[in-house]
């Protein structure tokens, strides 16, 4: 999946789970739940066969930075409470963090739990026997998630 889809759906899932939490849940607990919801959304999205980036290295890094910036601009709002923006951010992090975990393990440090985390979060990668989700369809899904976030967290 493209980074935009993981970021937007991680944030959306972080918002969705909030309505099921007790009223007395603190900010830290809400953020932790949003992070886990983002991780789960990553695993679910990656289960569908999907288009992947053909780019690598600095070219891919530039694309990811642009995508992250555009999604952040489309999601975050000064009108929303600080807590809700933090919850959204935690959902985004949860949705995105499984993908760079292997690169971090390969390039920065060889910490075994990081490698294990990568393999666990990608255990269902492209395992569903459905049609492949194209780049364009992933963008449509991303926009729908961003609209949902604006609508539900207003």
Tab-separated table of C-alpha atoms in Angstrom:
chain	number	residue	atom	x	y	z
A	1	UNK	CA	0.000	0.000	0.000
A	2	UNK	CA	1.060	3.559	-0.500
A	3	UNK	CA	2.022	5.574	2.559
A	4	UNK	CA	-0.964	7.903	2.144
A	5	UNK	CA	-3.415	5.035	2.557
A	6	UNK	CA	-1.669	3.696	5.651
A	7	UNK	CA	-1.473	7.161	7.220
A	8	UNK	CA	-5.082	8.122	6.495
A	9	UNK	CA	-6.596	4.772	7.465
A	10	UNK	CA	-4.465	4.544	10.587
A	11	UNK	CA	-5.789	7.958	11.630
A	12	UNK	CA	-9.376	7.025	10.724
A	13	UNK	CA	-9.195	3.789	12.724
A	14	UNK	CA	-7.710	5.722	15.632
A	15	UNK	CA	-10.824	7.898	15.574
A	16	UNK	CA	-13.267	5.023	15.098
A	17	UNK	CA	-12.116	3.145	18.202
A	18	UNK	CA	-12.457	6.235	20.410
A	19	UNK	CA	-16.247	5.905	20.569
A	20	UNK	CA	-15.880	2.460	22.146
A	21	UNK	CA	-13.637	3.654	24.979
A	22	UNK	CA	-14.950	4.577	28.423
A	23	UNK	CA	-15.482	8.303	28.981
A	24	UNK	CA	-12.879	8.318	31.756
A	25	UNK	CA	-10.046	7.112	29.492
A	26	UNK	CA	-7.117	9.516	29.682
A	27	UNK	CA	-5.227	11.038	26.789
A	28	UNK	CA	-2.353	8.547	27.034
A	29	UNK	CA	-4.702	5.562	26.950
A	30	UNK	CA	-6.634	7.017	24.008
A	31	UNK	CA	-3.365	7.530	22.140
A	32	UNK	CA	-2.192	3.985	22.853
A	33	UNK	CA	-5.473	2.559	21.567
A	34	UNK	CA	-5.231	4.746	18.443
A	35	UNK	CA	-1.686	3.482	17.842
A	36	UNK	CA	-2.816	-0.147	18.070
A	37	UNK	CA	-5.814	0.576	15.815
A	38	UNK	CA	-3.412	2.051	13.259
A	39	UNK	CA	-1.233	-1.072	13.420
A	40	UNK	CA	-4.262	-3.295	12.877
A	41	UNK	CA	-5.391	-1.134	9.945
A	42	UNK	CA	-1.949	-1.585	8.376
A	43	UNK	CA	-2.209	-5.353	8.617
A	44	UNK	CA	-5.732	-5.378	7.175
A	45	UNK	CA	-4.887	-3.066	4.265
A	46	UNK	CA	-1.750	-5.003	3.402
A	47	UNK	CA	-3.680	-8.278	3.270
A	48	UNK	CA	-5.100	-7.214	-0.097
A	49	UNK	CA	-2.807	-7.602	-3.090
A	50	UNK	CA	-1.760	-4.067	-3.965
A	51	UNK	CA	0.476	-1.849	-6.050
A	52	UNK	CA	3.846	-1.109	-4.458
A	53	UNK	CA	6.326	1.675	-5.084
A	54	UNK	CA	8.820	0.829	-7.842
A	55	UNK	CA	11.175	3.546	-6.535
A	56	UNK	CA	13.897	3.015	-3.951
A	57	UNK	CA	16.416	5.052	-1.979
A	58	UNK	CA	16.231	8.825	-1.962
A	59	UNK	CA	13.615	8.909	-4.728
A	60	UNK	CA	11.254	6.844	-2.557
A	61	UNK	CA	12.112	8.955	0.491
A	62	UNK	CA	11.133	12.119	-1.406
A	63	UNK	CA	7.813	10.570	-2.448
A	64	UNK	CA	7.097	9.468	1.120
A	65	UNK	CA	7.870	12.929	2.500
A	66	UNK	CA	5.522	14.568	-0.015
A	67	UNK	CA	2.761	12.047	0.708
A	68	UNK	CA	3.146	12.423	4.472
A	69	UNK	CA	3.060	16.213	4.177
A	70	UNK	CA	-0.047	16.218	1.990
A	71	UNK	CA	-1.933	13.777	4.204
A	72	UNK	CA	-0.952	15.749	7.313
A	73	UNK	CA	-2.181	18.992	5.745
A	74	UNK	CA	-5.432	17.266	4.790
A	75	UNK	CA	-6.004	15.717	8.208
A	76	UNK	CA	-4.782	17.990	10.984
A	77	UNK	CA	-6.828	21.001	12.016
A	78	UNK	CA	-6.298	23.873	14.424
A	79	UNK	CA	-10.081	23.819	15.032
A	80	UNK	CA	-9.882	20.348	16.569
A	81	UNK	CA	-8.879	19.740	20.182
A	82	UNK	CA	-5.235	19.063	20.906
A	83	UNK	CA	-6.135	15.640	22.288
A	84	UNK	CA	-7.975	14.661	19.102
A	85	UNK	CA	-5.053	15.812	16.942
A	86	UNK	CA	-2.692	13.715	19.087
A	87	UNK	CA	-5.022	10.710	18.779
A	88	UNK	CA	-5.070	11.189	14.994
A	89	UNK	CA	-1.270	11.438	14.946
A	90	UNK	CA	-0.938	8.220	16.962
A	91	UNK	CA	-3.262	6.421	14.547
A	92	UNK	CA	-1.139	7.683	11.651
A	93	UNK	CA	2.050	6.462	13.317
A	94	UNK	CA	0.487	3.058	13.969
A	95	UNK	CA	-0.638	2.851	10.363
A	96	UNK	CA	2.769	3.741	8.982
A	97	UNK	CA	5.382	2.280	11.337
A	98	UNK	CA	5.375	-1.355	10.137
A	99	UNK	CA	6.799	-0.471	6.708
A	100	UNK	CA	10.003	1.344	7.695
A	101	UNK	CA	10.773	-1.177	10.441
A	102	UNK	CA	12.672	-3.489	8.063
A	103	UNK	CA	14.664	-0.628	6.555
A	104	UNK	CA	15.564	0.622	10.030
A	105	UNK	CA	16.660	-2.898	10.974
A	106	UNK	CA	18.743	-3.303	7.793
A	107	UNK	CA	20.324	0.165	7.700
A	108	UNK	CA	20.536	1.480	11.260
A	109	UNK	CA	20.715	-1.262	13.829
A	110	UNK	CA	20.145	-4.983	13.979
A	111	UNK	CA	17.777	-5.245	16.915
A	112	UNK	CA	15.996	-8.605	16.661
A	113	UNK	CA	12.637	-7.448	18.141
A	114	UNK	CA	12.394	-4.866	15.341
A	115	UNK	CA	12.794	-7.560	12.701
A	116	UNK	CA	10.247	-9.744	14.507
A	117	UNK	CA	7.838	-6.766	14.627
A	118	UNK	CA	8.183	-6.307	10.867
A	119	UNK	CA	7.439	-9.946	10.106
A	120	UNK	CA	4.473	-10.124	12.495
A	121	UNK	CA	2.882	-6.974	11.074
A	122	UNK	CA	3.324	-8.294	7.526
A	123	UNK	CA	2.249	-11.873	8.140
A	124	UNK	CA	-0.895	-11.459	6.000
A	125	UNK	CA	0.771	-9.349	3.278
A	126	UNK	CA	-1.099	-9.861	-0.022
A	127	UNK	CA	-2.704	-13.036	1.327
A	128	UNK	CA	-6.302	-12.388	0.246
A	129	UNK	CA	-7.275	-13.896	-3.114
A	130	UNK	CA	-8.906	-10.738	-4.432
A	131	UNK	CA	-8.112	-8.269	-7.171
A	132	UNK	CA	-5.010	-6.099	-6.871
A	133	UNK	CA	-5.642	-2.619	-5.519
A	134	UNK	CA	-4.146	-0.154	-7.979
A	135	UNK	CA	-2.323	3.064	-7.149
A	136	UNK	CA	-5.345	5.119	-8.266
A	137	UNK	CA	-7.788	3.115	-6.141
A	138	UNK	CA	-5.478	3.518	-3.135
A	139	UNK	CA	-5.576	7.291	-3.683
A	140	UNK	CA	-9.386	7.231	-3.793
A	141	UNK	CA	-9.451	5.233	-0.551
A	142	UNK	CA	-7.045	7.746	1.005
A	143	UNK	CA	-9.247	10.697	0.082
A	144	UNK	CA	-12.314	8.906	1.479
A	145	UNK	CA	-10.491	8.268	4.763
A	146	UNK	CA	-9.432	11.921	4.949
A	147	UNK	CA	-13.021	13.078	4.363
A	148	UNK	CA	-14.182	10.684	7.092
A	149	UNK	CA	-11.615	12.101	9.507
A	150	UNK	CA	-12.720	15.684	8.838
A	151	UNK	CA	-16.382	14.691	9.212
A	152	UNK	CA	-16.074	12.559	12.363
A	153	UNK	CA	-13.594	14.668	14.291
A	154	UNK	CA	-15.066	18.088	13.590
